């Protein structure tokens, strides 16, 4: 058997083994083709303003999908992340309106997200309830609480300094995009360079064998549920800062795109395999596709259809990968 070349070895270490690196490479090629096609179809596509707009708009999806990736690698699933993002903005707005300093309100909202993550994790791991049903129920509860607290109304949230994290620029790059890249870099380090990251892959690949060799299966999964909820809270904070308001349902419509991005990026629904960089490239593809279709005056109804088709194709692709593995 021939050994991998140095370039292949570097690529595998960066993006992951078990074929994930190949998936990421295919996605990158597809993304470049997408850029070329839309550049020909619309004169407004390949402009600095539009590229900046895409990078800012995908940050919300990217942040919610970030910690969802290692969670699915470890065999979990979190459908409540978008609802947590909505609740986070609501809590920040209400606590700030009640007189709390804005950053204390942000910390309180993240603390609530930690609690939601613990509840999801305990129910799905220690009580062994189906994570799909558990987080679906949590999503319904959290969304309902957001609507109860606001009466279904949007709450203004215009605070100097706070809104900068959603609307500011550093060297022309939107702050939300920089935050997203920082989160992905941190998660890659955790997954590739720590015992916790290796436990996540092992737990997702074979939880029974992981228990037999003494790995902390439940503790690893609960920690990842908490990370997913905190990721949702960060996304909700950025969204509220971006909008200058807390809208309880603003993040909900993006849940399907978040799940599609994780699967399309090469993360297996069966667990044990995936890459945060694959998710990031998939987020870029879906965000660029949405932007390009908008520039071509394709209605939002057809964009919904497109996202559904992409999700089906991603799940089908995942099934093919499983059979070929």
XYZ file of C-alpha atoms in Angstrom:
325
model
C 0.000 0.000 0.000
C 1.403 3.411 -0.943
C 1.838 5.986 1.814
C 0.156 9.397 1.452
C 2.183 12.237 -0.023
C 3.260 15.124 2.277
C 0.609 17.408 0.749
C -2.094 14.756 1.266
C -0.941 14.292 4.856
C -1.190 18.027 5.580
C -4.631 18.172 3.961
C -5.826 15.210 6.015
C -4.513 16.700 9.284
C -6.218 20.017 8.521
C -9.610 18.819 7.337
C -9.848 15.312 8.804
C -9.398 11.742 7.650
C -11.831 8.987 6.606
C -12.666 10.740 3.353
C -13.736 14.003 4.993
C -10.763 15.823 3.473
C -11.867 14.696 0.006
C -15.392 15.948 0.710
C -14.046 19.353 1.749
C -11.909 19.510 -1.408
C -14.953 18.724 -3.599
C -16.962 21.416 -1.781
C -14.181 23.969 -2.324
C -14.114 23.210 -6.059
C -17.921 23.499 -6.202
C -17.756 26.816 -4.331
C -15.267 28.241 -6.838
C -17.515 27.110 -9.710
C -20.479 28.769 -7.961
C -18.545 32.045 -7.739
C -17.671 31.868 -11.448
C -21.264 31.108 -12.529
C -22.840 33.926 -10.502
C -20.106 36.327 -11.657
C -21.290 35.793 -15.230
C -24.990 35.887 -14.339
C -24.940 39.132 -12.307
C -22.639 42.184 -12.663
C -23.283 43.031 -8.992
C -22.161 39.663 -7.597
C -18.371 39.903 -7.557
C -18.139 43.307 -5.861
C -16.512 44.161 -2.556
C -19.831 45.365 -1.172
C -21.628 42.148 -2.085
C -18.823 39.905 -0.815
C -18.849 41.824 2.467
C -22.612 41.402 2.652
C -22.317 37.626 2.120
C -19.648 37.241 4.811
C -21.758 39.199 7.283
C -24.979 37.349 6.486
C -23.506 33.851 6.743
C -22.037 34.549 10.183
C -25.337 33.797 11.943
C -25.691 30.423 10.170
C -21.998 29.681 10.646
C -22.047 30.369 14.376
C -25.117 28.179 14.955
C -23.624 25.356 12.856
C -20.169 25.584 14.479
C -20.689 23.661 17.706
C -23.440 21.570 16.143
C -20.736 19.866 14.088
C -18.765 18.237 16.958
C -22.077 17.393 18.639
C -23.231 15.372 15.598
C -19.739 13.844 15.314
C -20.258 12.596 18.893
C -23.653 11.111 18.012
C -25.895 13.931 19.266
C -28.239 16.408 17.593
C -29.494 19.838 18.636
C -32.582 21.292 16.951
C -33.042 23.939 19.660
C -29.998 26.040 18.695
C -31.989 28.596 16.656
C -34.595 28.945 19.406
C -31.771 29.537 21.921
C -30.425 32.272 19.626
C -33.837 33.971 19.623
C -34.227 33.709 23.400
C -30.743 35.129 23.941
C -31.602 38.380 22.179
C -34.859 38.635 24.132
C -33.134 38.134 27.497
C -30.452 40.705 26.677
C -33.047 43.279 25.620
C -35.288 42.743 28.647
C -32.481 42.722 31.224
C -30.881 45.820 29.709
C -34.250 47.582 29.692
C -34.564 46.627 33.388
C -31.331 48.501 34.148
C -28.563 45.869 33.901
C -25.360 46.840 32.059
C -25.452 45.386 28.549
C -22.503 43.003 28.997
C -23.900 41.664 32.278
C -27.149 41.010 30.404
C -25.159 39.146 27.727
C -23.487 36.970 30.375
C -26.866 36.204 31.973
C -28.261 35.160 28.567
C -25.265 32.883 27.963
C -25.811 31.422 31.449
C -29.406 30.568 30.496
C -28.090 28.906 27.316
C -25.714 26.798 29.415
C -28.698 25.640 31.477
C -30.639 24.692 28.319
C -27.613 22.777 27.023
C -27.328 20.856 30.307
C -31.030 19.931 30.186
C -30.699 18.729 26.568
C -27.558 16.773 27.391
C -28.871 15.090 30.531
C -32.132 14.059 28.858
C -30.390 12.732 25.737
C -27.497 10.954 27.448
C -28.154 9.963 31.066
C -31.884 9.296 30.453
C -31.164 8.011 26.904
C -34.105 9.829 25.309
C -34.081 10.379 21.556
C -32.085 13.603 20.959
C -34.307 14.503 17.994
C -37.426 14.481 20.193
C -35.683 16.054 23.201
C -34.291 19.044 21.320
C -37.485 19.399 19.258
C -39.382 19.719 22.542
C -36.791 22.132 23.925
C -37.049 24.188 20.743
C -40.814 24.470 21.203
C -40.479 25.419 24.889
C -37.737 27.993 24.318
C -39.527 29.560 21.342
C -42.728 29.761 23.390
C -40.937 31.404 26.315
C -39.450 34.013 23.949
C -42.906 34.870 22.633
C -44.399 34.987 26.151
C -41.671 37.328 27.404
C -42.069 39.726 24.469
C -45.741 39.269 23.654
C -44.514 38.354 20.179
C -43.118 41.848 19.667
C -39.630 42.950 18.652
C -37.699 44.773 21.398
C -35.318 47.621 20.480
C -31.676 47.130 21.460
C -29.599 50.112 20.389
C -26.512 50.368 22.610
C -23.188 51.909 21.607
C -20.438 49.298 21.665
C -22.850 46.393 21.722
C -24.180 47.008 18.200
C -20.568 47.172 16.957
C -20.216 43.391 17.248
C -23.044 43.020 14.728
C -22.441 46.006 12.479
C -18.755 46.942 12.915
C -15.796 46.395 10.580
C -12.117 45.594 11.204
C -9.944 46.348 8.168
C -13.117 46.257 6.096
C -14.101 42.766 7.326
C -17.427 42.477 9.198
C -16.963 41.717 12.907
C -19.547 38.851 12.810
C -17.442 37.112 10.134
C -14.296 37.507 12.257
C -16.118 36.092 15.296
C -17.288 33.146 13.205
C -13.747 32.403 11.985
C -12.408 32.639 15.549
C -15.019 30.136 16.769
C -14.215 27.697 13.945
C -10.486 27.993 14.611
C -11.018 27.297 18.307
C -13.263 24.289 17.616
C -10.745 22.849 15.145
C -8.036 23.076 17.817
C -10.315 21.395 20.368
C -11.251 18.559 18.001
C -7.791 17.890 16.592
C -5.418 18.749 19.433
C -7.141 17.726 22.672
C -8.196 14.489 24.384
C -11.737 15.889 24.508
C -11.813 16.162 20.708
C -10.552 12.588 20.269
C -13.180 11.416 22.764
C -15.891 13.117 20.658
C -14.865 11.144 17.539
C -14.590 7.886 19.498
C -17.926 8.350 21.265
C -19.710 9.067 17.988
C -18.010 6.200 16.153
C -18.799 3.511 18.723
C -20.321 4.597 22.075
C -20.492 1.051 23.505
C -16.817 0.380 22.817
C -15.980 3.825 24.220
C -17.720 2.948 27.489
C -15.888 -0.384 27.681
C -12.483 1.285 27.438
C -13.467 3.844 30.084
C -14.107 6.980 28.040
C -16.504 9.502 29.662
C -19.254 9.074 27.050
C -22.078 10.895 28.863
C -19.871 13.728 30.128
C -18.461 14.287 26.628
C -21.916 14.461 25.045
C -23.368 16.729 27.751
C -20.404 19.081 27.304
C -21.070 19.196 23.554
C -24.768 19.970 24.097
C -23.687 22.869 26.312
C -21.224 24.046 23.635
C -23.994 23.923 21.021
C -26.324 26.007 23.199
C -23.560 28.552 23.913
C -22.839 28.694 20.174
C -26.524 29.500 19.652
C -26.327 32.189 22.344
C -23.326 33.812 20.640
C -25.221 33.742 17.333
C -28.254 35.304 19.045
C -26.086 38.036 20.562
C -24.582 38.857 17.155
C -28.026 38.805 15.537
C -29.487 41.204 18.122
C -26.487 43.510 17.717
C -26.810 43.304 13.941
C -30.528 44.137 13.912
C -30.406 46.649 16.766
C -33.347 44.749 18.187
C -34.365 41.433 19.724
C -36.768 39.554 17.461
C -37.895 36.281 19.119
C -38.408 34.423 15.821
C -35.588 35.960 13.758
C -33.253 32.924 13.912
C -35.863 30.166 13.651
C -36.152 30.093 9.827
C -32.398 29.366 9.569
C -32.497 26.014 11.408
C -32.914 23.982 8.203
C -29.915 25.733 6.643
C -27.820 25.041 9.759
C -28.526 21.292 9.641
C -28.005 21.205 5.847
C -24.630 22.939 6.196
C -23.370 20.465 8.814
C -24.358 17.401 6.767
C -23.289 18.864 3.433
C -19.908 19.660 5.005
C -19.147 15.965 5.448
C -20.313 15.352 9.020
C -21.996 11.970 9.240
C -25.424 11.707 10.876
C -24.244 8.312 12.164
C -21.483 10.026 14.158
C -17.734 9.460 14.311
C -16.815 11.541 11.281
C -16.810 15.207 10.311
C -14.922 18.471 10.084
C -15.688 22.015 11.184
C -13.945 23.343 8.059
C -16.282 21.253 5.921
C -19.208 22.880 7.695
C -17.697 26.325 7.109
C -17.297 25.713 3.357
C -20.876 24.405 3.204
C -22.079 27.555 4.997
C -20.234 29.616 2.368
C -21.889 27.630 -0.429
C -25.401 27.961 0.982
C -24.953 31.673 1.786
C -23.515 32.407 -1.652
C -26.276 30.413 -3.330
C -28.898 32.400 -1.434
C -27.220 35.697 -2.332
C -26.823 34.786 -6.005
C -30.447 33.722 -6.330
C -31.563 36.992 -4.713
C -29.478 39.018 -7.205
C -31.154 37.064 -10.011
C -34.567 38.086 -8.585
C -35.501 34.519 -7.656
C -38.297 34.716 -5.075
C -37.754 33.610 -1.485
C -40.279 30.813 -2.082
C -37.940 29.180 -4.609
C -35.014 29.765 -2.259
C -36.861 27.691 0.359
C -37.312 24.968 -2.243
C -33.605 25.140 -3.054
C -32.609 24.749 0.610
C -34.876 21.706 0.945
C -33.373 20.121 -2.162
C -29.856 20.784 -0.878
C -30.732 19.117 2.445
C -32.104 16.027 0.670
C -29.011 15.844 -1.539
C -26.756 16.221 1.520
C -28.522 13.420 3.392
C -28.409 11.235 0.270
C -24.704 11.983 -0.159
C -24.140 11.043 3.486
C -25.924 7.726 2.906
C -23.745 6.977 -0.123
C -20.614 7.790 1.886
C -21.724 5.418 4.652
C -22.223 2.548 2.213
C -18.872 3.175 0.514
C -16.959 3.484 3.810
